[in-house]
Short mmCIF file of C-alpha atoms and ligand atoms in Angstrom, two decimals:
data_model
loop_
_atom_site.label_atom_id
_atom_site.label_comp_id
_atom_site.label_asym_id
_atom_site.label_seq_id
_atom_site.Cartn_x
_atom_site.Cartn_y
_atom_site.Cartn_z
CA UNK A 1 -28.74 19.34 -18.46
CA UNK A 2 -26.82 18.46 -21.61
CA UNK A 3 -25.66 22.09 -21.78
CA UNK A 4 -24.51 22.06 -18.16
CA UNK A 5 -22.60 18.85 -18.69
CA UNK A 6 -21.10 20.06 -21.96
CA UNK A 7 -20.05 23.29 -20.27
CA UNK A 8 -18.21 21.25 -17.64
CA UNK A 9 -15.71 20.01 -20.24
CA UNK A 10 -12.26 20.94 -19.05
CA UNK A 11 -13.39 21.30 -15.40
CA UNK A 12 -11.46 19.52 -12.71
CA UNK A 13 -12.79 18.34 -9.38
CA UNK A 14 -11.10 17.33 -6.15
CA UNK A 15 -10.80 13.64 -5.35
CA UNK A 16 -8.79 14.21 -2.17
CA UNK A 17 -9.48 12.45 1.14
CA UNK A 18 -11.37 14.40 3.83
CA UNK A 19 -10.43 13.51 7.40
CA UNK A 20 -11.86 15.44 10.32
CA UNK A 21 -13.12 18.05 7.90
CA UNK A 22 -9.72 18.68 6.34
CA UNK A 23 -8.99 17.76 2.73
CA UNK A 24 -5.66 16.01 2.14
CA UNK A 25 -3.29 16.56 -0.74
CA UNK A 26 -4.01 14.83 -4.06
CA UNK A 27 -1.25 13.90 -6.46
CA UNK A 28 -2.66 11.18 -8.71
CA UNK A 29 -4.68 12.05 -11.83
CA UNK A 30 -8.26 10.80 -12.27
CA UNK A 31 -9.11 10.20 -15.93
CA UNK A 32 -12.27 10.64 -17.96
CA UNK A 33 -12.74 7.20 -19.54
CA UNK A 34 -14.42 8.72 -22.59
CA UNK A 35 -11.50 11.01 -23.48
CA UNK A 36 -8.50 10.16 -21.34
CA UNK A 37 -8.51 13.75 -20.03
CA UNK A 38 -7.63 14.52 -16.43
CA UNK A 39 -10.81 15.41 -14.49
CA UNK A 40 -9.33 15.63 -11.02
CA UNK A 41 -6.72 14.40 -8.60
CA UNK A 42 -6.77 11.88 -5.80
CA UNK A 43 -4.30 10.06 -3.59
CA UNK A 44 -3.68 6.90 -1.58
CA UNK A 45 -4.60 8.11 1.91
CA UNK A 46 -1.69 7.53 4.30
CA UNK A 47 -1.97 4.96 7.11
CA UNK A 48 -1.48 7.78 9.66
CA UNK A 49 -4.39 9.71 8.21
CA UNK A 50 -6.56 6.58 8.28
CA UNK A 51 -5.62 5.88 11.91
CA UNK A 52 -6.48 9.45 12.77
CA UNK A 53 -9.85 9.12 11.04
CA UNK A 54 -10.61 6.00 13.10
CA UNK A 55 -9.62 7.71 16.36
CA UNK A 56 -11.75 10.79 15.73
CA UNK A 57 -14.68 8.74 14.40
CA UNK A 58 -14.64 6.41 17.41
CA UNK A 59 -14.58 9.34 19.82
CA UNK A 60 -17.58 11.05 18.23
CA UNK A 61 -19.71 8.03 17.31
CA UNK A 62 -21.40 7.82 20.70
CA UNK A 63 -22.69 11.37 20.55
CA UNK A 64 -23.98 10.74 17.02
CA UNK A 65 -25.72 7.61 18.24
CA UNK A 66 -27.23 9.39 21.26
CA UNK A 67 -28.65 12.05 18.99
CA UNK A 68 -31.32 9.47 18.14
CA UNK A 69 -33.06 8.33 14.98
CA UNK A 70 -35.28 11.40 14.50
CA UNK A 71 -32.51 13.96 14.65
CA UNK A 72 -30.27 11.89 12.38
CA UNK A 73 -33.14 11.43 9.94
CA UNK A 74 -33.67 15.18 9.67
CA UNK A 75 -30.04 15.61 8.67
CA UNK A 76 -30.24 12.78 6.12
CA UNK A 77 -33.31 14.38 4.58
CA UNK A 78 -31.26 17.53 4.23
CA UNK A 79 -28.60 15.53 2.35
CA UNK A 80 -31.35 14.45 -0.07
CA UNK A 81 -32.43 18.08 -0.50
CA UNK A 82 -28.87 19.18 -1.25
CA UNK A 83 -28.39 16.36 -3.77
CA UNK A 84 -31.56 17.48 -5.55
CA UNK A 85 -30.40 21.09 -5.57
CA UNK A 86 -27.03 20.04 -7.01
CA UNK A 87 -28.45 17.51 -9.49
CA UNK A 88 -26.83 18.98 -12.60
CA UNK A 89 -23.43 19.34 -11.04
CA UNK A 90 -23.54 15.79 -9.67
CA UNK A 91 -24.58 14.38 -13.06
CA UNK A 92 -21.73 16.29 -14.72
CA UNK A 93 -19.16 14.78 -12.37
CA UNK A 94 -20.62 11.27 -12.75
CA UNK A 95 -20.57 11.63 -16.54
CA UNK A 96 -17.02 13.02 -16.74
CA UNK A 97 -15.41 10.83 -14.13
CA UNK A 98 -17.23 7.51 -14.60
CA UNK A 99 -18.22 7.85 -18.26
CA UNK A 100 -21.87 7.29 -17.43
CA UNK A 101 -24.55 8.57 -19.81
CA UNK A 102 -26.79 11.48 -18.86
CA UNK A 103 -29.75 9.15 -18.31
CA UNK A 104 -27.67 6.94 -16.07
CA UNK A 105 -26.42 9.99 -14.19
CA UNK A 106 -29.91 11.32 -13.58
CA UNK A 107 -31.21 7.93 -12.40
CA UNK A 108 -28.24 7.61 -10.17
CA UNK A 109 -28.75 10.93 -8.39
CA UNK A 110 -32.43 10.04 -7.96
CA UNK A 111 -31.51 6.69 -6.48
CA UNK A 112 -29.08 8.35 -4.07
CA UNK A 113 -31.83 10.75 -3.00
CA UNK A 114 -34.19 7.81 -2.49
CA UNK A 115 -31.63 6.02 -0.33
CA UNK A 116 -31.29 9.11 1.89
CA UNK A 117 -35.02 9.50 2.38
CA UNK A 118 -35.69 5.79 2.82
CA UNK A 119 -32.99 5.25 5.44
CA UNK A 120 -33.97 8.51 7.15
CA UNK A 121 -37.45 7.06 7.54
CA UNK A 122 -35.95 3.80 8.76
CA UNK A 123 -34.01 5.72 11.41
CA UNK A 124 -37.20 7.47 12.54
CA UNK A 125 -39.13 4.23 12.67
CA UNK A 126 -36.63 1.89 14.29
CA UNK A 127 -33.92 3.97 15.95
CA UNK A 128 -35.92 6.57 17.85
CA UNK A 129 -37.81 4.58 20.45
CA UNK A 130 -37.38 1.17 21.98
CA UNK A 131 -39.81 -1.55 20.93
CA UNK A 132 -41.84 -2.88 23.82
CA UNK A 133 -41.92 -6.69 23.80
CA UNK A 134 -44.51 -8.72 25.66
CA UNK A 135 -43.41 -10.04 29.07
CA UNK A 136 -44.97 -11.42 32.27
CA UNK A 137 -47.31 -9.02 34.06
CA UNK A 138 -45.43 -6.33 35.93
CA UNK A 139 -42.27 -6.75 33.89
CA UNK A 140 -41.26 -4.37 31.14
CA UNK A 141 -39.26 -5.63 28.20
CA UNK A 142 -37.70 -3.29 25.74
CA UNK A 143 -35.61 -3.88 22.65
CA UNK A 144 -33.62 -1.01 21.26
CA UNK A 145 -31.22 -0.58 18.36
CA UNK A 146 -28.02 1.43 18.33
CA UNK A 147 -24.97 1.97 16.16
CA UNK A 148 -22.14 -0.56 16.35
CA UNK A 149 -19.25 1.91 16.23
CA UNK A 150 -17.13 2.85 13.23
CA UNK A 151 -18.32 1.36 9.95
CA UNK A 152 -16.09 1.06 6.89
CA UNK A 153 -17.99 1.49 3.62
CA UNK A 154 -16.20 0.34 0.46
CA UNK A 155 -17.90 1.12 -2.82
CA UNK A 156 -17.37 0.50 -6.56
CA UNK A 157 -17.13 2.83 -9.54
CA UNK A 158 -20.18 1.61 -11.49
CA UNK A 159 -22.74 3.53 -9.39
CA UNK A 160 -20.22 5.91 -7.87
CA UNK A 161 -22.81 8.13 -6.18
CA UNK A 162 -25.80 5.87 -5.51
CA UNK A 163 -23.99 2.90 -3.97
CA UNK A 164 -21.54 5.15 -2.13
CA UNK A 165 -24.42 7.16 -0.67
CA UNK A 166 -26.59 4.14 0.09
CA UNK A 167 -23.92 2.46 2.18
CA UNK A 168 -22.79 5.60 4.00
CA UNK A 169 -26.27 6.87 4.76
CA UNK A 170 -27.45 3.48 6.04
CA UNK A 171 -24.48 3.25 8.40
CA UNK A 172 -25.05 6.81 9.61
CA UNK A 173 -28.81 6.35 9.98
CA UNK A 174 -28.19 3.40 12.30
CA UNK A 175 -25.95 5.54 14.52
CA UNK A 176 -22.49 4.62 13.28
CA UNK A 177 -19.54 6.82 12.42
CA UNK A 178 -18.16 6.10 8.94
CA UNK A 179 -14.92 5.83 7.04
CA UNK A 180 -16.02 5.81 3.40
CA UNK A 181 -13.72 4.44 0.71
CA UNK A 182 -14.84 5.06 -2.87
CA UNK A 183 -13.34 3.22 -5.83
CA UNK A 184 -10.01 4.66 -6.94
CA UNK A 185 -11.55 5.44 -10.36
CA UNK A 186 -14.30 7.68 -8.91
CA UNK A 187 -13.06 9.68 -5.93
CA UNK A 188 -14.30 13.09 -7.16
CA UNK A 189 -18.02 12.34 -7.01
CA UNK A 190 -17.47 10.82 -3.55
CA UNK A 191 -15.57 13.92 -2.44
CA UNK A 192 -18.43 16.16 -3.57
CA UNK A 193 -21.00 13.89 -1.90
CA UNK A 194 -19.15 14.04 1.42
CA UNK A 195 -18.92 17.84 1.20
CA UNK A 196 -22.69 17.98 0.74
CA UNK A 197 -23.24 15.54 3.63
CA UNK A 198 -21.15 17.74 5.90
CA UNK A 199 -23.01 20.81 4.68
CA UNK A 200 -26.28 19.08 5.56
CA UNK A 201 -25.14 18.68 9.15
CA UNK A 202 -23.40 15.32 9.42
CA UNK A 203 -20.51 16.13 11.76
CA UNK A 204 -17.09 16.21 10.12
CA UNK A 205 -15.79 14.06 12.99
CA UNK A 206 -18.38 11.37 12.22
CA UNK A 207 -17.95 10.99 8.46
CA UNK A 208 -14.52 10.73 6.83
CA UNK A 209 -13.53 10.08 3.23
CA UNK A 210 -10.47 7.91 2.67
CA UNK A 211 -9.40 7.50 -0.95
CA UNK A 212 -7.01 5.07 -2.60
CA UNK A 213 -6.65 1.66 -4.16
CA UNK A 214 -7.51 -1.49 -2.23
CA UNK A 215 -3.90 -2.59 -2.50
CA UNK A 216 -2.63 0.66 -0.98
CA UNK A 217 -5.14 1.30 1.80
CA UNK A 218 -7.05 -1.98 2.26
CA UNK A 219 -4.83 -3.16 5.09
CA UNK A 220 -4.84 -0.05 7.33
CA UNK A 221 -8.55 0.30 6.63
CA UNK A 222 -9.54 -3.23 7.62
CA UNK A 223 -6.95 -4.27 10.20
CA UNK A 224 -7.88 -1.54 12.63
CA UNK A 225 -9.41 -2.96 15.86
CA UNK A 226 -11.95 -0.12 15.78
CA UNK A 227 -13.67 -1.47 12.65
CA UNK A 228 -17.16 -2.39 13.85
CA UNK A 229 -18.53 -3.54 10.49
CA UNK A 230 -17.96 -3.33 6.76
CA UNK A 231 -20.38 -2.59 3.95
CA UNK A 232 -18.83 -3.64 0.65
CA UNK A 233 -19.93 -3.65 -2.97
CA UNK A 234 -17.53 -4.98 -5.58
CA UNK A 235 -16.12 -8.25 -6.78
CA UNK A 236 -16.72 -11.61 -5.11
CA UNK A 237 -12.97 -12.11 -4.87
CA UNK A 238 -12.43 -8.88 -2.93
CA UNK A 239 -15.37 -9.65 -0.62
CA UNK A 240 -13.79 -12.98 0.31
CA UNK A 241 -10.46 -11.31 0.88
CA UNK A 242 -12.05 -8.70 3.15
CA UNK A 243 -13.91 -11.41 5.05
CA UNK A 244 -10.63 -13.19 5.78
CA UNK A 245 -8.96 -10.00 6.86
CA UNK A 246 -11.81 -9.13 9.22
CA UNK A 247 -11.77 -12.59 10.76
CA UNK A 248 -8.04 -12.37 11.45
CA UNK A 249 -7.84 -8.88 12.93
CA UNK A 250 -7.82 -7.81 16.57
CA UNK A 251 -10.98 -6.44 18.08
CA UNK A 252 -14.62 -7.49 17.92
CA UNK A 253 -16.29 -10.00 15.61
CA UNK A 254 -17.84 -7.81 12.95
CA UNK A 255 -20.41 -8.18 10.19
CA UNK A 256 -19.59 -7.92 6.49
CA UNK A 257 -22.47 -6.80 4.30
CA UNK A 258 -21.34 -7.76 0.81
CA UNK A 259 -23.01 -7.07 -2.51
CA UNK A 260 -20.97 -8.71 -5.26
CA UNK A 261 -21.13 -9.92 -8.85
CA UNK A 262 -23.50 -12.04 -10.87
CA UNK A 263 -23.74 -14.41 -13.81
CA UNK A 264 -27.25 -13.29 -14.66
CA UNK A 265 -29.50 -15.35 -16.89
CA UNK A 266 -32.79 -14.76 -18.68
CA UNK A 267 -34.97 -17.63 -19.92
CA UNK A 268 -37.18 -16.97 -22.92
CA UNK A 269 -39.65 -19.68 -23.85
CA UNK A 270 -41.58 -20.14 -27.08
CA UNK A 271 -44.63 -18.25 -25.80
CA UNK A 272 -42.77 -14.97 -25.18
CA UNK A 273 -43.53 -11.80 -27.15
CA UNK A 274 -40.45 -11.34 -29.37
CA UNK A 275 -40.59 -7.52 -29.71
CA UNK A 276 -40.80 -7.09 -25.98
CA UNK A 277 -38.04 -9.63 -25.41
CA UNK A 278 -35.69 -7.78 -27.76
CA UNK A 279 -36.28 -4.42 -26.04
CA UNK A 280 -35.80 -5.94 -22.63
CA UNK A 281 -32.68 -7.87 -23.62
CA UNK A 282 -31.06 -4.77 -25.11
CA UNK A 283 -31.74 -2.78 -21.94
CA UNK A 284 -30.68 -5.58 -19.62
CA UNK A 285 -27.45 -6.45 -21.40
CA UNK A 286 -26.21 -3.16 -22.83
CA UNK A 287 -27.50 -0.29 -20.72
CA UNK A 288 -24.72 1.39 -18.72
CA UNK A 289 -22.29 -0.38 -21.10
CA UNK A 290 -23.21 -3.64 -19.36
CA UNK A 291 -21.41 -2.39 -16.28
CA UNK A 292 -24.19 -3.19 -13.84
CA UNK A 293 -24.02 -6.05 -11.37
CA UNK A 294 -27.57 -6.84 -12.48
CA UNK A 295 -26.80 -6.90 -16.22
CA UNK A 296 -27.92 -9.84 -18.35
CA UNK A 297 -24.99 -12.07 -19.39
CA UNK A 298 -26.63 -15.30 -20.57
CA UNK A 299 -29.80 -15.40 -22.64
CA UNK A 300 -31.42 -18.86 -22.82
CA UNK A 301 -33.80 -19.06 -25.74
CA UNK A 302 -36.06 -21.96 -26.60
CA UNK A 303 -34.83 -23.41 -29.89
CA UNK A 304 -38.05 -23.02 -31.90
CA UNK A 305 -37.95 -19.21 -31.65
CA UNK A 306 -34.19 -18.76 -31.45
CA UNK A 307 -33.41 -17.95 -35.12
CA UNK A 308 -36.15 -15.37 -35.34
CA UNK A 309 -35.24 -13.76 -32.03
CA UNK A 310 -31.53 -13.63 -32.84
CA UNK A 311 -32.26 -11.94 -36.18
CA UNK A 312 -34.36 -9.30 -34.42
CA UNK A 313 -31.73 -8.86 -31.74
CA UNK A 314 -29.02 -8.27 -34.32
CA UNK A 315 -31.16 -5.57 -35.92
CA UNK A 316 -31.60 -3.86 -32.56
CA UNK A 317 -27.86 -4.05 -31.87
CA UNK A 318 -27.14 -2.25 -35.15
CA UNK A 319 -29.08 0.72 -33.80
CA UNK A 320 -27.05 1.12 -30.62
CA UNK A 321 -24.94 4.28 -30.49
CA UNK A 322 -21.55 3.97 -28.87
CA UNK A 323 -19.96 7.28 -27.99
CA UNK A 324 -19.68 10.41 -25.89
CA UNK A 325 -21.74 9.82 -22.72
CA UNK A 326 -22.47 13.54 -22.38
CA UNK A 327 -24.61 13.45 -25.55
CA UNK A 328 -28.27 12.49 -25.22
CA UNK A 329 -28.25 10.22 -28.29
CA UNK A 330 -25.57 7.97 -26.82
CA UNK A 331 -26.73 4.54 -25.66
CA UNK A 332 -23.39 3.11 -24.62
CA UNK A 333 -20.55 5.10 -23.10
CA UNK A 334 -17.02 3.87 -22.39
CA UNK A 335 -16.03 1.09 -20.02
CA UNK A 336 -14.33 2.35 -16.91
CA UNK A 337 -10.62 1.97 -17.68
CA UNK A 338 -7.88 0.26 -19.67
CA UNK A 339 -7.94 -2.77 -17.42
CA UNK A 340 -11.67 -3.32 -17.94
CA UNK A 341 -11.21 -2.84 -21.68
CA UNK A 342 -8.34 -5.36 -21.75
CA UNK A 343 -10.44 -8.00 -19.97
CA UNK A 344 -13.27 -7.52 -22.46
CA UNK A 345 -10.93 -7.67 -25.44
CA UNK A 346 -9.41 -10.88 -24.12
CA UNK A 347 -12.87 -12.34 -23.64
CA UNK A 348 -13.85 -11.38 -27.20
CA UNK A 349 -10.69 -13.03 -28.46
CA UNK A 350 -11.47 -16.21 -26.54
CA UNK A 351 -15.09 -16.21 -27.65
CA UNK A 352 -14.04 -15.80 -31.29
CA UNK A 353 -12.49 -19.25 -30.97
CA UNK A 354 -14.89 -21.00 -28.62
CA UNK A 355 -18.25 -19.48 -29.61
CA UNK A 356 -20.21 -18.43 -32.66
CA UNK A 357 -20.27 -14.66 -33.17
CA UNK A 358 -23.83 -13.42 -33.72
CA UNK A 359 -23.18 -9.70 -33.59
CA UNK A 360 -19.87 -7.87 -33.57
CA UNK A 361 -19.78 -4.10 -33.26
CA UNK A 362 -18.45 -2.31 -36.33
CA UNK A 363 -15.04 -1.20 -35.08
CA UNK A 364 -14.89 1.68 -37.58
CA UNK A 365 -17.62 3.36 -35.48
CA UNK A 366 -15.58 3.17 -32.30
CA UNK A 367 -14.45 6.59 -30.94
CA UNK A 368 -10.72 7.16 -31.36
CA UNK A 369 -9.94 8.10 -27.78
CA UNK A 370 -11.20 6.63 -24.55
CA UNK A 371 -11.84 3.09 -23.37
CA UNK A 372 -14.75 2.13 -25.61
CA UNK A 373 -15.94 -1.41 -26.21
CA UNK A 374 -18.75 -2.01 -28.70
CA UNK A 375 -21.60 -4.44 -27.93
CA UNK A 376 -21.05 -8.12 -28.79
CA UNK A 377 -23.39 -11.10 -28.97
CA UNK A 378 -22.13 -14.68 -29.21
CA UNK A 379 -23.77 -18.08 -29.07
CA UNK A 380 -22.35 -20.64 -26.68
CA UNK A 381 -23.32 -24.23 -26.06
CA UNK A 382 -22.41 -24.42 -22.43
CA UNK A 383 -22.67 -22.14 -19.39
CA UNK A 384 -19.37 -23.51 -18.16
CA UNK A 385 -17.54 -21.47 -20.77
CA UNK A 386 -18.18 -18.52 -18.47
CA UNK A 387 -16.40 -19.09 -15.21
CA UNK A 388 -15.89 -15.44 -14.27
CA UNK A 389 -18.13 -12.43 -14.40
CA UNK A 390 -17.78 -10.62 -17.75
CA UNK A 391 -18.32 -6.94 -16.95
CA UNK A 392 -19.33 -5.07 -20.09
CA UNK A 393 -21.69 -5.05 -23.09
CA UNK A 394 -21.24 -8.74 -23.89
CA UNK A 395 -24.20 -11.07 -24.29
CA UNK A 396 -24.03 -14.88 -24.53
CA UNK A 397 -26.92 -16.78 -26.07
CA UNK A 398 -27.70 -20.43 -25.32
CA UNK A 399 -30.43 -22.43 -27.09
CA UNK A 400 -32.47 -24.95 -25.18
CA UNK A 401 -35.17 -27.49 -26.07
CA UNK A 402 -38.49 -27.51 -24.20
CA UNK A 403 -37.57 -30.73 -22.40
CA UNK A 404 -34.31 -29.16 -21.19
CA UNK A 405 -35.91 -26.43 -19.08
CA UNK A 406 -35.24 -28.32 -15.84
CA UNK A 407 -31.64 -28.71 -16.81
CA UNK A 408 -31.31 -24.99 -17.58
CA UNK A 409 -32.63 -24.13 -14.11
CA UNK A 410 -30.22 -26.59 -12.55
CA UNK A 411 -27.32 -25.06 -14.46
CA UNK A 412 -28.30 -21.52 -13.48
CA UNK A 413 -28.25 -22.50 -9.81
CA UNK A 414 -25.00 -24.39 -10.35
CA UNK A 415 -23.17 -21.16 -11.30
CA UNK A 416 -23.18 -20.41 -7.57
CA UNK A 417 -24.07 -16.78 -8.27
CA UNK A 418 -27.55 -15.58 -7.41
CA UNK A 419 -28.15 -11.96 -8.27
CA UNK A 420 -30.69 -11.30 -11.01
CA UNK A 421 -32.79 -13.62 -13.14
CA UNK A 422 -35.26 -12.92 -15.92
CA UNK A 423 -38.11 -14.90 -17.44
CA UNK A 424 -40.15 -14.21 -20.53
CA UNK A 425 -43.11 -16.57 -20.78
CA UNK A 426 -46.86 -16.34 -21.08
CA UNK A 427 -47.51 -19.78 -19.68
CA UNK A 428 -49.69 -19.34 -16.63
CA UNK A 429 -48.00 -20.48 -13.45
CA UNK A 430 -44.58 -20.93 -15.01
CA UNK A 431 -43.16 -17.76 -13.44
CA UNK A 432 -44.11 -18.84 -9.93
CA UNK A 433 -42.91 -22.36 -10.43
CA UNK A 434 -39.51 -21.18 -11.68
CA UNK A 435 -39.25 -18.37 -9.11
CA UNK A 436 -39.48 -20.94 -6.32
CA UNK A 437 -36.60 -22.95 -7.72
CA UNK A 438 -34.16 -20.25 -8.85
CA UNK A 439 -31.58 -19.12 -6.31
CA UNK A 440 -31.46 -15.43 -7.26
CA UNK A 441 -32.09 -12.30 -5.25
CA UNK A 442 -33.97 -10.33 -7.91
CA UNK A 443 -36.27 -12.11 -10.36
CA UNK A 444 -37.88 -10.19 -13.21
CA UNK A 445 -40.87 -11.54 -15.13
CA UNK A 446 -41.78 -10.34 -18.65
CA UNK A 447 -39.74 -7.17 -18.32
CA UNK A 448 -36.14 -6.03 -18.38
CA UNK A 449 -33.74 -6.80 -15.56
CA UNK A 450 -32.98 -3.16 -14.89
CA UNK A 451 -34.00 -0.93 -12.07
CA UNK A 452 -33.98 -1.72 -8.44
CA UNK A 453 -36.33 0.72 -6.77
CA UNK A 454 -35.48 1.77 -3.24
CA UNK A 455 -38.19 0.60 -0.87
CA UNK A 456 -40.15 -1.11 -3.65
CA UNK A 457 -37.84 -3.54 -5.38
CA UNK A 458 -34.77 -3.67 -3.14
CA UNK A 459 -31.58 -5.08 -4.59
CA UNK A 460 -29.19 -7.82 -3.54
CA UNK A 461 -28.24 -11.42 -4.16
CA UNK A 462 -27.17 -14.66 -2.53
CA UNK A 463 -24.35 -17.18 -2.75
CA UNK A 464 -21.37 -15.79 -4.67
CA UNK A 465 -23.43 -12.64 -5.28
CA UNK A 466 -23.48 -11.48 -1.69
CA UNK A 467 -24.65 -11.79 1.88
CA UNK A 468 -27.76 -9.62 1.85
CA UNK A 469 -29.73 -7.95 3.32
CA UNK A 470 -30.97 -6.08 0.30
CA UNK A 471 -29.96 -2.46 -0.19
CA UNK A 472 -33.03 -0.25 -0.15
CA UNK A 473 -35.01 -2.99 1.61
CA UNK A 474 -36.72 -3.11 4.99
CA UNK A 475 -34.06 -5.25 6.67
CA UNK A 476 -30.92 -3.42 5.56
CA UNK A 477 -30.51 -0.98 8.45
CA UNK A 478 -30.73 -3.70 11.08
CA UNK A 479 -27.50 -5.26 9.90
CA UNK A 480 -25.69 -2.02 10.75
CA UNK A 481 -26.98 -2.05 14.33
CA UNK A 482 -26.46 -3.63 17.69
CA UNK A 483 -29.53 -4.79 19.61
CA UNK A 484 -29.99 -4.25 23.33
CA UNK A 485 -32.74 -5.34 25.65
CA UNK A 486 -33.80 -3.84 28.97
CA UNK A 487 -35.92 -6.00 31.25
P1 ADP B 501 -14.29 -4.01 -9.30
O1 ADP B 501 -13.98 -5.22 -10.09
O2 ADP B 501 -15.71 -3.55 -9.34
O3 ADP B 501 -13.30 -2.89 -9.46
P2 ADP B 501 -13.21 -4.51 -6.71
O4 ADP B 501 -13.68 -5.54 -5.76
O5 ADP B 501 -11.81 -4.59 -7.19
O6 ADP B 501 -14.24 -4.57 -7.87
O7 ADP B 501 -13.42 -3.06 -6.14
C1 ADP B 501 -14.52 -2.63 -5.37
C2 ADP B 501 -14.03 -1.74 -4.24
O8 ADP B 501 -13.20 -2.53 -3.38
C3 ADP B 501 -13.16 -0.58 -4.70
O9 ADP B 501 -13.40 0.54 -3.87
C4 ADP B 501 -11.76 -1.11 -4.49
O10 ADP B 501 -10.79 -0.10 -4.33
C5 ADP B 501 -11.96 -1.88 -3.21
N1 ADP B 501 -10.93 -2.90 -2.94
C6 ADP B 501 -10.28 -3.69 -3.82
N2 ADP B 501 -9.42 -4.50 -3.19
C7 ADP B 501 -9.51 -4.22 -1.87
C8 ADP B 501 -8.86 -4.70 -0.69
N3 ADP B 501 -7.94 -5.64 -0.75
N4 ADP B 501 -9.22 -4.18 0.49
C9 ADP B 501 -10.15 -3.21 0.56
N5 ADP B 501 -10.79 -2.71 -0.49
C10 ADP B 501 -10.48 -3.19 -1.71
#
């Protein structure tokens, strides 16, 4: 794989929109965050092209819906097969365009494949036949599910294939037509994914790719009366903006399925196993350059073990390799772009005044080109220092005393976010007791906070972190559907 990815250096890929099977022109460069090199071209899809996509999608959605859950599932399974066959190519694009490491790329393609197969099975199970509900003797009651119409799927750059695919495939499985909008930073992997979906048999009239920035195409994409629902993953701010726009537009009242940011905390009490904690903290905070919604941001350590744990953590941080994501030895690749880098540098600047620096990456080891940000660990006294999500390899440590545990839990809930939470403790019963009181979608006990597994450990939060239902969970598809009864 490393050879395939290395050989792709200098390749360019298309990041053009695809409407009704036809690729548009692409005039804007897409950059490799690790090198600054151009890896492809994209464009802000014109309002006319978006309107056309809606019209065609709306016209063909009914036939797609009538095809039924089994037939749609067979096509989605084919998408999974094609992704598997094109694994190396997909990883190469993810690595070059999004700066993700090879390991991240592989996991991501696997996750995308899992989404396809899981939602295909969901379509077979829930969208093929009506459910018979009990009724008075002689009466038949049936409940059936169908697509809502044209779904808009808006995805981020941090899992540019897995999240993109998960949203699109769920909407399609439930019988919707789709306008898919990838992040402006990662249109090429989305373009390739849509080509493979069409090749698998999803009609070109049913699935369209519209590229561009939110500022450029958000309005024509969300104001259209044909929008029957939106699946969104990105920032809390954008989700709220989209919600307002949907409420104000003409046409039906539509659902917004939003998966947004987090201010994720791990509590480590004095009974935890330090070696395991250090491994898990490193993975949770720094894997994928900290650019996961689930990443650990605030580590709360009981005071009696804090000095020891921090010393061990510093040692582990020294070992982290920042560099070219296409090399297997790299732990941390670049952050996505100049803007992300600027935000992290500003945060580091602020923390240098308001917090105690525990570990600062040796800047002489930072690659010359590309948007690289080395891992940082600081100690803060108060959660309130962090008002906004910090998206990168930046960990904040807070010490607490045994008698302050209740207060820590209260403060975690008071952030208003509720995505992931971690606990390291060997006190029997503590995990359950805390689990019941923490408002977070994904709680991890004595392990790292990485890895949502489709169908097993579905992912999604609450409060400022999103609406649910969880992606890759048993309830997700229903939110994309209308329900009808026949009595
Ligand atoms: P991030 O901080 O992860 O870049 P954003 O919320 O800005 O989060 O972006 C997530 C996705 O939402 C991207 O595809 C982006 O282009 C899109 N987006 C941003 N603003 C808007 C908007 N006003 N309307 C529609 N989509 C938007």
